[in-house]
Each structure stands twice: as C-alpha cells, then as structure tokens.
mmCIF file of C-alpha atoms in Angstrom:
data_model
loop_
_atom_site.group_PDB
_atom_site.id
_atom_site.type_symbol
_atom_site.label_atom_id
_atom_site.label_comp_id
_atom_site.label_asym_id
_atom_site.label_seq_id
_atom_site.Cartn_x
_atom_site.Cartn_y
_atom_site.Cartn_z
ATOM 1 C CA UNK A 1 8.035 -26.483 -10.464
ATOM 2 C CA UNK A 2 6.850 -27.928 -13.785
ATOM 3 C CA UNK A 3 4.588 -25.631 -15.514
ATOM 4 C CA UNK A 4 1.225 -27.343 -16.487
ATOM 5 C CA UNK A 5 0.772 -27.624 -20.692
ATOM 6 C CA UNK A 6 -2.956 -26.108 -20.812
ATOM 7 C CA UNK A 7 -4.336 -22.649 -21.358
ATOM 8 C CA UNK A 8 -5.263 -22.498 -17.927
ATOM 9 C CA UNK A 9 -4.827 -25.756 -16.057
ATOM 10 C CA UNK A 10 -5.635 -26.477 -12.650
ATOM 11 C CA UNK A 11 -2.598 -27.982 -10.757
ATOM 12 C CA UNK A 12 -2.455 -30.154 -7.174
ATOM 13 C CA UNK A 13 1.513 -28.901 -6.527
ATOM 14 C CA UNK A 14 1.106 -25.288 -5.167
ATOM 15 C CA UNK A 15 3.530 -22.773 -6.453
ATOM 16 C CA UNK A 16 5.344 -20.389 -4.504
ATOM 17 C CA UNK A 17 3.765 -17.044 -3.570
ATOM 18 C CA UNK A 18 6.234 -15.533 -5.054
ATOM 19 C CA UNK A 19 5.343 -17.571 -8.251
ATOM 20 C CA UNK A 20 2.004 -16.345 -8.164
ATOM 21 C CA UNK A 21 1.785 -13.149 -10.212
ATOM 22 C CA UNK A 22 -1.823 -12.744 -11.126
ATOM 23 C CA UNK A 23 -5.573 -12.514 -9.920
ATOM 24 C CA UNK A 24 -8.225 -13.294 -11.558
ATOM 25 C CA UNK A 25 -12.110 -12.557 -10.760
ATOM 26 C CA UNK A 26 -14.651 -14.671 -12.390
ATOM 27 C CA UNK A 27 -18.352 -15.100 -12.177
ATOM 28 C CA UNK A 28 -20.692 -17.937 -12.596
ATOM 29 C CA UNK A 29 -24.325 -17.204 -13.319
ATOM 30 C CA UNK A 30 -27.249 -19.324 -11.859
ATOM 31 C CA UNK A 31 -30.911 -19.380 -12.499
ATOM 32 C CA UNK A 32 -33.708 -20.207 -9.981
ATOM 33 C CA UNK A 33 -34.095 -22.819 -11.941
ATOM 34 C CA UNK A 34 -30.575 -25.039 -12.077
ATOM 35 C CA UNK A 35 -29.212 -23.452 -15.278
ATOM 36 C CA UNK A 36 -25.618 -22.704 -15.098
ATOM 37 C CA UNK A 37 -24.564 -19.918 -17.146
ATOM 38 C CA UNK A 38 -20.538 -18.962 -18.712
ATOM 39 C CA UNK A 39 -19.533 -16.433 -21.020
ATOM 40 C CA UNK A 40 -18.625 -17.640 -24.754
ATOM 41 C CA UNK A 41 -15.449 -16.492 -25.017
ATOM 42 C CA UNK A 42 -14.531 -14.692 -29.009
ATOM 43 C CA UNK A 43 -13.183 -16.813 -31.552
ATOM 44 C CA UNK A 44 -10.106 -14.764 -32.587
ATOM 45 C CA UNK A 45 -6.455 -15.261 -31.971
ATOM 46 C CA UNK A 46 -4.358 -14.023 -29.256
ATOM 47 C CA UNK A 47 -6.881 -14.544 -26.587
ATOM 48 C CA UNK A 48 -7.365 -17.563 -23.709
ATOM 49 C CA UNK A 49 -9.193 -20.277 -25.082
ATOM 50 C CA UNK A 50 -10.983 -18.975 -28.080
ATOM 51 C CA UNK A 51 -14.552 -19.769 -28.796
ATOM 52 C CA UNK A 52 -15.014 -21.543 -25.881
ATOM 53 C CA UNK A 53 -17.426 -20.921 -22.524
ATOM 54 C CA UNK A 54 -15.352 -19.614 -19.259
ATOM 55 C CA UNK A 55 -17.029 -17.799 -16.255
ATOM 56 C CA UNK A 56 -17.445 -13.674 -17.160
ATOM 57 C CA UNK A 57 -14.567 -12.068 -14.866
ATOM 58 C CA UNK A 58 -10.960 -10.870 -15.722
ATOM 59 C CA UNK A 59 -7.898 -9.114 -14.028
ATOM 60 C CA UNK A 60 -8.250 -6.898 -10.553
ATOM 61 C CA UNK A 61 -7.379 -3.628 -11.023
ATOM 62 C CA UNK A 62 -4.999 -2.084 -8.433
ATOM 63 C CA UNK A 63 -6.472 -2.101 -5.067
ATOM 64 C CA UNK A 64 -9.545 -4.080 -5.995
ATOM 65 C CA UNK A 65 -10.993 -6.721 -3.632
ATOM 66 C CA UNK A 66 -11.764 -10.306 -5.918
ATOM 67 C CA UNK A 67 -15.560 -9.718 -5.372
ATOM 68 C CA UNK A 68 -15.358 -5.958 -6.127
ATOM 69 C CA UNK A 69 -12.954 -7.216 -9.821
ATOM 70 C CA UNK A 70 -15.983 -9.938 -10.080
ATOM 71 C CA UNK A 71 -18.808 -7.267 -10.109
ATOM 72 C CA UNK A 72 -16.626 -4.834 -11.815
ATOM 73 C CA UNK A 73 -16.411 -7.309 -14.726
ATOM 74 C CA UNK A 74 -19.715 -8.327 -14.720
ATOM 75 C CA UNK A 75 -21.018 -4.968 -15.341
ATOM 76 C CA UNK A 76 -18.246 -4.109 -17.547
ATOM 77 C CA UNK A 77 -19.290 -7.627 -19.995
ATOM 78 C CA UNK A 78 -23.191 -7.025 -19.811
ATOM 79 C CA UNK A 79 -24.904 -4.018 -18.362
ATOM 80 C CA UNK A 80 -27.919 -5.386 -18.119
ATOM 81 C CA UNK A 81 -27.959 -6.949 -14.554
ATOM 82 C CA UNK A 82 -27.286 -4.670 -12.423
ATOM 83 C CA UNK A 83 -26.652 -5.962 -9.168
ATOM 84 C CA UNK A 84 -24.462 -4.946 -6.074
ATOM 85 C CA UNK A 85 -20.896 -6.677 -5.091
ATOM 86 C CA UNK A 86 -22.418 -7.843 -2.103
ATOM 87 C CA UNK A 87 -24.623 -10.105 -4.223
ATOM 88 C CA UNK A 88 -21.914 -12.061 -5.463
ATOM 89 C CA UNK A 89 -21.653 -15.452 -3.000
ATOM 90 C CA UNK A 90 -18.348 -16.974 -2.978
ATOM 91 C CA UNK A 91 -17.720 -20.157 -4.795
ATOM 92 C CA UNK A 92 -13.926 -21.486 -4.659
ATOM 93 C CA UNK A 93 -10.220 -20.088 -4.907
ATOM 94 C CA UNK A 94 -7.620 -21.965 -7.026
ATOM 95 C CA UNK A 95 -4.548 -21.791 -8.504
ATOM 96 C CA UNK A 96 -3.943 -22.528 -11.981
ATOM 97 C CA UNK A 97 -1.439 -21.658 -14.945
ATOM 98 C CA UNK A 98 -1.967 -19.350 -17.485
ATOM 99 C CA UNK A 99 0.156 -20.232 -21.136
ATOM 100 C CA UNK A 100 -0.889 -17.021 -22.408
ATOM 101 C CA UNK A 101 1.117 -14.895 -20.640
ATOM 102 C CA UNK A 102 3.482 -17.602 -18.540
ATOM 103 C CA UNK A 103 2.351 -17.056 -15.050
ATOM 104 C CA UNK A 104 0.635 -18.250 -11.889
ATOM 105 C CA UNK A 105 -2.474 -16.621 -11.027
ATOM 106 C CA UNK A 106 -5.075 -17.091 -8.076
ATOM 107 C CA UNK A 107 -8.352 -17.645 -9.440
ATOM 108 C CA UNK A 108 -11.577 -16.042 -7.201
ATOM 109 C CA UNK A 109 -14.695 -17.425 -8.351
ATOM 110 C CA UNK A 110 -18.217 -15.811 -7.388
ATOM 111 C CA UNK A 111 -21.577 -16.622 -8.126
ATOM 112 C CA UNK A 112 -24.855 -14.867 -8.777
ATOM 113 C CA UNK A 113 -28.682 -15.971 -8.635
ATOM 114 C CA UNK A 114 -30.658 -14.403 -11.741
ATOM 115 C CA UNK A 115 -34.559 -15.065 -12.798
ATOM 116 C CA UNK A 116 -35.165 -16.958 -15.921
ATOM 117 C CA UNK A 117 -36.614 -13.642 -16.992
ATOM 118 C CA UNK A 118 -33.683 -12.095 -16.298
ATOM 119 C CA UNK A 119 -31.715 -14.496 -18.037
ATOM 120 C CA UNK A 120 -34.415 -14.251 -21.260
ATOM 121 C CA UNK A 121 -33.139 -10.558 -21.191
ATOM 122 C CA UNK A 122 -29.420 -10.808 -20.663
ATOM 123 C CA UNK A 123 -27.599 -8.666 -22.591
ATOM 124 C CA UNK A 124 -23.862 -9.630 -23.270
ATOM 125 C CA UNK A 125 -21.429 -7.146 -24.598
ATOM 126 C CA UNK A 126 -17.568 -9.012 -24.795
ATOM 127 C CA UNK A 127 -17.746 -11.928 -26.241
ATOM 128 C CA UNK A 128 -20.160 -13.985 -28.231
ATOM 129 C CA UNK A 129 -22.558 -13.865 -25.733
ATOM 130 C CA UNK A 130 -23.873 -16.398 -22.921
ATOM 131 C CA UNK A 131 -24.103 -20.043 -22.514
ATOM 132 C CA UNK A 132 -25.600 -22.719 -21.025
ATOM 133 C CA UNK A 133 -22.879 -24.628 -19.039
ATOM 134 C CA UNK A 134 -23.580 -28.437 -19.331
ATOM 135 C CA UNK A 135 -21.717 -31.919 -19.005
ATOM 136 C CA UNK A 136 -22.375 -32.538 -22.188
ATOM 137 C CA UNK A 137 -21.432 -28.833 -23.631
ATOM 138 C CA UNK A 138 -18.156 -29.637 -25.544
ATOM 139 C CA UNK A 139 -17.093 -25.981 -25.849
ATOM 140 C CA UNK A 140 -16.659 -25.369 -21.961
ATOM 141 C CA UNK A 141 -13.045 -24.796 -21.274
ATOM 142 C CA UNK A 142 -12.047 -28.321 -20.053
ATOM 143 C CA UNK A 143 -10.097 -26.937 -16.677
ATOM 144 C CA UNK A 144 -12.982 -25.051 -16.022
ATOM 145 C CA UNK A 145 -15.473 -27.938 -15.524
ATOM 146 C CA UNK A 146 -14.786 -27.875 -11.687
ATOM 147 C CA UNK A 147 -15.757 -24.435 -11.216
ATOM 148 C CA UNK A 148 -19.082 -24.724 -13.429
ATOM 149 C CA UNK A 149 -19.638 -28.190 -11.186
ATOM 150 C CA UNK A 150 -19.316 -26.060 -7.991
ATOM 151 C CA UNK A 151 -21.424 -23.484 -8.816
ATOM 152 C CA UNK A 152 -24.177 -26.317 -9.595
ATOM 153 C CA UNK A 153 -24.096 -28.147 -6.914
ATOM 154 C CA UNK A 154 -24.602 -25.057 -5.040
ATOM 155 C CA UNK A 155 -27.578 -24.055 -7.088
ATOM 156 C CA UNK A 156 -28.928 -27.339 -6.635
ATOM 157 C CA UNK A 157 -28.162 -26.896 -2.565
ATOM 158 C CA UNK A 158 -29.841 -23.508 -2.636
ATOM 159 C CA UNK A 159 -33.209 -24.617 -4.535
ATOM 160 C CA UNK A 160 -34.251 -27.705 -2.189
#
C-alpha cells in the first residue's frame, strides 16, 4: 500500500493488521458551552506537527486499554482535571500514517465535558498549553479537523 505524504494523514485504503504497529490515545476537551478544546503542540524539531493544536493523548503503554492511555495522558499533560477513565465518552477510531516514525497506527479518540470554570483554570504542563479548536483556527493539524468536528457535533448533540 502507498504510504500517505502527511505527518499523520487519515487514509480510506485500510492497511493490513499486520501493518498496523501503533496505538494512539487522544482526548478532545468540551465545555458546557460548545468550546472545543486541543493541546498546542511545542514548536521544536523532532516532534509531530510542531506548533500546531492536536487532541492531548499519546502512546498506550503495555497492557493499557485506549481509554485507560487517554486518561493516563490527560493527567500526565495537565493535572489539574482530575477526572476518572470512565468519564472519557468515546468519539471515533481511525487509522492514519505516522511520517515520524514510518508506521500505521490506530487512533482512539475520547472526549471529556469540563465547566467553563474549569476550563478558566486549566492547567497545561506538555506543550504550549490549550486551545480553542475552530474552523477558522489555522494552526489545527489539518488531518485532525475530523476528529475536532466529531467531538463538536457531539457537544452540540449533548447541549440541546
């Protein structure tokens, strides 16, 4: 199979399981309010997509479940919401390509429901901190647009 050109791309052919090397747990913040929230990423070389908003998440550790890596990560990138894994509501499963390191990798995307006072308080420690995720935000990772557009139409399902 062709490998896609991108950081991380999202492809429509499906690789091989045996292809598929990686997992990756990711988490997509949502206010009561609408607001979509991603993680902006450090602007140094050597990493995914530098500078740019993603979802907070990363690798699963040996004999993690996705939503256990999620909340892991979470915790791990700002310990200042302190929730439970249960809390995490899942939001989609892909498949995308990762140039960094040449492999496959299933993506497991969560999200979680904060307060605006909550999110007035979030402390972020990897990274430059949070973000906003919006249409018009040029710095989201471009691949990543579907997952941030999932996790607001759900937030906009859950509110009315």
């Amino acid at each position: 199979m062709k490998k896609p050109s991108s950081l991380y791309e999202r492809h429509s052919e499906t690789p091989a399981i045996s292809e598929i090397t990686d997992c990756y747990a990711g988490v997509v913040i949502c206010t009561e309010d609408g607001l979509v929230i991603g993680q902006q990423r450090d602007d140094i070389p050597g990493i995914d997509n530098p500078g740019m908003v993603g979802t907070f998440g990363g690798a699963l550790e040996a004999g993690e479940t996705p939503q256990l890596a999620a909340w892991r990560e979470l915790v791990e990138e700002e310990t200042n919401l302190v929730r439970v894994a249960t809390d995490f509501e899942p939001l989609l499963t892909d498949i995308a390509w990762r140039k960094l390191t040449g492999a496959w990798v299933v993506r497991h995307f969560f999200t979680i429901g904060i307060t605006r006072k909550e999110l007035n308080n979030l402390k972020v420690y990897e990274g430059q901190g949070w973000a906003i995720v919006s249409d018009d935000n040029p710095n989201v990772i471009p691949s990543w647009r579907p997952i941030f557009s999932a996790a607001s139409e759900r937030s906009r399902f859950v509110r009315t």
